Amino acid sequence: ATAMKGALTYKNMKVQQVMTPIDNTFMLSVDEKLNFETIAKIFKSGYSRIPVYEIDQNNVIGLLFVKDLIFVDPSCNTRVADFVELFGRAAHVCWVDDTLGDVLRELKKGRSHMALVQDVNQQDDTGNDPFYELVGIVTLEDIIEEIIGEEIIDETDTSVGGGKSIKVDRGEDGGTFRWERLCLLDSKIVDQMLS
C-alpha cells in the first residue's frame, strides 16, 4: 500500500522536498591531487559519484566516478581537474521546483544517476544581479525511496535522509570497514612506522 501511494504521488513532488542540501554533500576542488590521502577521503565518504567544482561550489564542472579511480596511481599526484577532463563526465542539472517525475525521466536516459539542483539567488544585499546558485543534489535513489516509501540503506551509508541527520546503526562492531587499515596500503606510511 505504501509503494502504491508513493508511485501515485511521487510524480508531482518537487525536487526541493527530497534533495540533499549542498552543505551535506561531499565535493572536491579541481585543484586537489589524487594522492593516497585524497583517495582515502573519497573512499571513506562512501559515495560513488563526487561533484567536482572550480573556484566555488556553485561552479561544478563535472563528476568523478569512484570506479574510475582504478586507473589512478596515488604516487603520481594526478590533478582532479585532469582526471575529470579525461573522463568527461558531465552532471545533469535541474531546478528546485522541477517535479520528481520529470527528473526521473531525465535520469533514466542514462547520463547519470545524480542531478545537481540549482535555484536563482535574488537575496544579494549588495545590489548585484540575481545569480544561479547550487542548492543541493538529488539522486535516483532519492526518487526510488519516495516511490517505495522507505529508506534504502546500503553498505556504505553512514546516515539516512535528505538532511543526512539520522546515523545508521550497524551494531557493536559497526559492521563496517575499519578505516585505520587503509594505512597498510600506503607504503610511505608503512615505511615511516616500521624500521
mmCIF file of C-alpha atoms in Angstrom:
data_model
loop_
_atom_site.group_PDB
_atom_site.id
_atom_site.type_symbol
_atom_site.label_atom_id
_atom_site.label_comp_id
_atom_site.label_asym_id
_atom_site.label_seq_id
_atom_site.Cartn_x
_atom_site.Cartn_y
_atom_site.Cartn_z
ATOM 1 C CA ALA A 1 0.000 0.000 0.000
ATOM 2 C CA THR A 2 2.878 2.385 0.822
ATOM 3 C CA ALA A 3 4.575 1.672 -2.512
ATOM 4 C CA MET A 4 1.304 2.163 -4.400
ATOM 5 C CA LYS A 5 0.754 5.503 -2.659
ATOM 6 C CA GLY A 6 4.348 6.558 -3.414
ATOM 7 C CA ALA A 7 4.021 5.520 -7.062
ATOM 8 C CA LEU A 8 0.897 7.653 -7.403
ATOM 9 C CA THR A 9 2.236 10.759 -5.654
ATOM 10 C CA TYR A 10 5.976 10.992 -6.462
ATOM 11 C CA LYS A 11 5.490 12.438 -9.964
ATOM 12 C CA ASN A 12 4.112 15.711 -8.608
ATOM 13 C CA MET A 13 6.550 16.111 -5.699
ATOM 14 C CA LYS A 14 9.102 18.899 -6.047
ATOM 15 C CA VAL A 15 12.834 18.183 -6.059
ATOM 16 C CA GLN A 16 13.233 20.555 -3.100
ATOM 17 C CA GLN A 17 11.289 18.108 -0.907
ATOM 18 C CA VAL A 18 13.742 15.208 -1.331
ATOM 19 C CA MET A 19 17.098 16.755 -2.296
ATOM 20 C CA THR A 20 20.184 16.626 -0.115
ATOM 21 C CA PRO A 21 21.229 20.202 0.763
ATOM 22 C CA ILE A 22 24.574 21.254 -0.704
ATOM 23 C CA ASP A 23 26.052 21.693 2.799
ATOM 24 C CA ASN A 24 25.585 17.940 3.386
ATOM 25 C CA THR A 25 27.288 16.807 0.174
ATOM 26 C CA PHE A 26 30.871 15.679 -0.425
ATOM 27 C CA MET A 27 32.628 17.622 -3.189
ATOM 28 C CA LEU A 28 36.180 18.012 -4.470
ATOM 29 C CA SER A 29 38.001 21.031 -5.856
ATOM 30 C CA VAL A 30 39.709 20.761 -9.249
ATOM 31 C CA ASP A 31 42.944 21.822 -7.548
ATOM 32 C CA GLU A 32 43.156 18.770 -5.280
ATOM 33 C CA LYS A 33 45.582 15.979 -6.100
ATOM 34 C CA LEU A 34 44.548 12.335 -6.328
ATOM 35 C CA ASN A 35 47.159 11.157 -3.856
ATOM 36 C CA PHE A 36 46.676 8.496 -1.195
ATOM 37 C CA GLU A 37 45.133 10.931 1.315
ATOM 38 C CA THR A 38 42.524 12.244 -1.149
ATOM 39 C CA ILE A 39 41.619 8.778 -2.427
ATOM 40 C CA ALA A 40 41.246 7.553 1.163
ATOM 41 C CA LYS A 41 38.988 10.550 1.898
ATOM 42 C CA ILE A 42 36.862 9.685 -1.168
ATOM 43 C CA PHE A 43 36.703 6.030 -0.133
ATOM 44 C CA LYS A 44 35.713 6.953 3.407
ATOM 45 C CA SER A 45 32.921 9.266 2.177
ATOM 46 C CA GLY A 46 31.111 6.218 0.791
ATOM 47 C CA TYR A 47 29.808 7.980 -2.332
ATOM 48 C CA SER A 48 30.131 6.613 -5.864
ATOM 49 C CA ARG A 49 29.777 9.966 -7.673
ATOM 50 C CA ILE A 50 31.648 13.052 -6.499
ATOM 51 C CA PRO A 51 30.827 16.536 -7.859
ATOM 52 C CA VAL A 52 33.986 18.458 -8.804
ATOM 53 C CA TYR A 53 33.937 22.250 -8.651
ATOM 54 C CA GLU A 54 36.156 25.060 -9.896
ATOM 55 C CA ILE A 55 36.546 28.363 -7.997
ATOM 56 C CA ASP A 56 33.463 27.812 -5.790
ATOM 57 C CA GLN A 57 30.808 25.164 -5.185
ATOM 58 C CA ASN A 58 28.322 26.896 -7.500
ATOM 59 C CA ASN A 59 30.556 26.059 -10.465
ATOM 60 C CA VAL A 60 30.527 22.256 -10.772
ATOM 61 C CA ILE A 61 32.448 21.253 -13.888
ATOM 62 C CA GLY A 62 31.815 17.512 -13.792
ATOM 63 C CA LEU A 63 31.548 14.312 -11.816
ATOM 64 C CA LEU A 64 34.260 11.979 -10.633
ATOM 65 C CA PHE A 65 33.104 8.359 -10.582
ATOM 66 C CA VAL A 66 34.833 6.418 -7.835
ATOM 67 C CA LYS A 67 35.055 3.321 -10.064
ATOM 68 C CA ASP A 68 37.311 5.330 -12.420
ATOM 69 C CA LEU A 69 39.909 5.683 -9.659
ATOM 70 C CA ILE A 70 41.134 2.182 -10.515
ATOM 71 C CA PHE A 71 43.214 3.935 -13.219
ATOM 72 C CA VAL A 72 44.944 6.280 -10.755
ATOM 73 C CA ASP A 73 48.389 5.734 -9.292
ATOM 74 C CA PRO A 74 48.338 7.634 -5.963
ATOM 75 C CA SER A 75 52.080 8.266 -6.171
ATOM 76 C CA CYS A 76 51.599 10.331 -9.384
ATOM 77 C CA ASN A 77 49.560 13.071 -7.628
ATOM 78 C CA THR A 78 47.235 13.454 -10.621
ATOM 79 C CA ARG A 79 45.189 16.674 -10.509
ATOM 80 C CA VAL A 80 41.440 16.161 -10.090
ATOM 81 C CA ALA A 81 40.925 18.629 -12.988
ATOM 82 C CA ASP A 82 42.971 16.447 -15.369
ATOM 83 C CA PHE A 83 41.137 13.318 -14.307
ATOM 84 C CA VAL A 84 37.674 14.850 -14.753
ATOM 85 C CA GLU A 85 38.692 16.265 -18.143
ATOM 86 C CA LEU A 86 39.940 12.840 -19.251
ATOM 87 C CA PHE A 87 36.667 11.041 -18.485
ATOM 88 C CA GLY A 88 34.394 13.985 -19.341
ATOM 89 C CA ARG A 89 31.505 13.031 -17.062
ATOM 90 C CA ALA A 90 29.028 15.888 -17.026
ATOM 91 C CA ALA A 91 26.402 16.453 -14.368
ATOM 92 C CA HIS A 92 22.686 16.771 -15.104
ATOM 93 C CA VAL A 93 21.180 19.995 -13.721
ATOM 94 C CA CYS A 94 17.608 20.525 -12.546
ATOM 95 C CA TRP A 95 15.675 23.213 -10.687
ATOM 96 C CA VAL A 96 14.281 23.138 -7.141
ATOM 97 C CA ASP A 97 10.721 23.342 -8.466
ATOM 98 C CA ASP A 98 11.082 20.549 -11.060
ATOM 99 C CA THR A 99 8.919 17.519 -10.327
ATOM 100 C CA LEU A 100 10.395 14.127 -9.463
ATOM 101 C CA GLY A 101 8.580 12.647 -12.459
ATOM 102 C CA ASP A 102 10.446 14.966 -14.837
ATOM 103 C CA VAL A 103 13.803 14.392 -13.139
ATOM 104 C CA LEU A 104 13.330 10.603 -13.148
ATOM 105 C CA ARG A 105 12.579 10.729 -16.871
ATOM 106 C CA GLU A 106 15.904 12.532 -17.462
ATOM 107 C CA LEU A 107 17.930 10.286 -15.143
ATOM 108 C CA LYS A 108 16.524 7.176 -16.854
ATOM 109 C CA LYS A 109 18.186 8.290 -20.088
ATOM 110 C CA GLY A 110 21.432 7.037 -18.565
ATOM 111 C CA ARG A 111 23.570 10.162 -18.412
ATOM 112 C CA SER A 112 23.893 9.982 -14.637
ATOM 113 C CA HIS A 113 22.146 8.755 -11.502
ATOM 114 C CA MET A 114 22.584 12.156 -9.883
ATOM 115 C CA ALA A 115 21.419 15.672 -10.703
ATOM 116 C CA LEU A 116 22.626 18.988 -9.359
ATOM 117 C CA VAL A 117 19.795 21.151 -8.044
ATOM 118 C CA GLN A 118 20.024 24.879 -8.694
ATOM 119 C CA ASP A 119 17.960 27.917 -7.847
ATOM 120 C CA VAL A 120 18.100 31.654 -8.519
ATOM 121 C CA ASN A 121 19.547 33.618 -5.593
ATOM 122 C CA GLN A 122 17.884 37.024 -5.521
ATOM 123 C CA GLN A 123 18.746 37.928 -1.927
ATOM 124 C CA ASP A 124 22.028 39.657 -2.586
ATOM 125 C CA ASP A 125 22.330 42.688 -0.272
ATOM 126 C CA THR A 126 24.988 44.352 -2.436
ATOM 127 C CA GLY A 127 22.517 45.203 -5.195
ATOM 128 C CA ASN A 128 24.100 42.811 -7.692
ATOM 129 C CA ASP A 129 22.043 40.932 -10.236
ATOM 130 C CA PRO A 130 20.464 37.604 -9.246
ATOM 131 C CA PHE A 131 22.651 34.565 -9.912
ATOM 132 C CA TYR A 132 22.296 30.802 -10.208
ATOM 133 C CA GLU A 133 23.176 29.001 -7.006
ATOM 134 C CA LEU A 134 23.739 25.291 -6.428
ATOM 135 C CA VAL A 135 21.475 24.340 -3.512
ATOM 136 C CA GLY A 136 21.660 20.532 -3.419
ATOM 137 C CA ILE A 137 21.723 17.215 -5.222
ATOM 138 C CA VAL A 138 19.057 14.648 -5.972
ATOM 139 C CA THR A 139 19.819 11.038 -6.856
ATOM 140 C CA LEU A 140 17.967 8.198 -8.497
ATOM 141 C CA GLU A 141 17.999 6.530 -5.070
ATOM 142 C CA ASP A 142 16.182 9.531 -3.539
ATOM 143 C CA ILE A 143 13.385 9.194 -6.093
ATOM 144 C CA ILE A 144 13.100 5.412 -5.676
ATOM 145 C CA GLU A 145 12.878 5.885 -1.899
ATOM 146 C CA GLU A 146 9.888 8.198 -2.430
ATOM 147 C CA ILE A 147 8.219 5.629 -4.681
ATOM 148 C CA ILE A 148 8.641 2.678 -2.295
ATOM 149 C CA GLY A 149 8.116 4.789 0.829
ATOM 150 C CA GLU A 150 11.238 3.531 2.660
ATOM 151 C CA GLU A 151 14.888 4.488 3.069
ATOM 152 C CA ILE A 152 17.381 2.364 1.136
ATOM 153 C CA ILE A 153 20.467 1.774 3.271
ATOM 154 C CA ASP A 154 23.483 0.295 1.529
ATOM 155 C CA GLU A 155 26.768 -0.897 2.988
ATOM 156 C CA THR A 156 28.458 2.500 2.690
ATOM 157 C CA ASP A 157 25.721 4.709 4.197
ATOM 158 C CA THR A 158 26.654 6.340 7.492
ATOM 159 C CA SER A 159 23.387 8.276 7.800
ATOM 160 C CA VAL A 160 19.976 8.407 6.114
ATOM 161 C CA GLY A 161 17.509 11.043 4.994
ATOM 162 C CA GLY A 162 17.949 14.041 2.696
ATOM 163 C CA GLY A 163 19.273 16.022 5.637
ATOM 164 C CA LYS A 164 21.699 13.184 6.476
ATOM 165 C CA SER A 165 20.874 13.580 10.146
ATOM 166 C CA ILE A 166 19.996 10.024 11.245
ATOM 167 C CA LYS A 167 23.040 7.811 11.904
ATOM 168 C CA VAL A 168 22.903 4.219 10.640
ATOM 169 C CA ASP A 169 23.152 1.678 13.455
ATOM 170 C CA ARG A 170 25.377 -1.207 12.369
ATOM 171 C CA GLY A 171 25.692 -2.976 15.721
ATOM 172 C CA GLU A 172 28.515 -3.126 18.267
ATOM 173 C CA ASP A 173 31.452 -3.536 15.915
ATOM 174 C CA GLY A 174 29.995 -1.074 13.435
ATOM 175 C CA GLY A 175 29.811 -3.786 10.776
ATOM 176 C CA THR A 176 31.927 -1.631 8.512
ATOM 177 C CA PHE A 177 35.442 -1.437 7.216
ATOM 178 C CA ARG A 178 37.992 -0.216 9.770
ATOM 179 C CA TRP A 179 39.469 2.941 8.261
ATOM 180 C CA GLU A 180 42.778 2.600 10.083
ATOM 181 C CA ARG A 181 43.512 -0.451 7.891
ATOM 182 C CA LEU A 182 43.897 1.886 4.904
ATOM 183 C CA CYS A 183 47.286 2.906 6.273
ATOM 184 C CA LEU A 184 48.555 -0.572 5.455
ATOM 185 C CA LEU A 185 48.075 0.181 1.739
ATOM 186 C CA ASP A 186 50.276 3.275 1.704
ATOM 187 C CA SER A 187 53.948 2.307 1.520
ATOM 188 C CA LYS A 188 55.024 5.792 2.699
ATOM 189 C CA ILE A 189 53.110 5.417 5.937
ATOM 190 C CA VAL A 190 54.375 1.872 6.484
ATOM 191 C CA ASP A 191 57.960 2.988 5.844
ATOM 192 C CA GLN A 192 57.594 5.733 8.455
ATOM 193 C CA MET A 193 56.147 3.380 11.028
ATOM 194 C CA LEU A 194 58.383 0.332 10.545
ATOM 195 C CA SER A 195 62.161 0.157 10.666
#
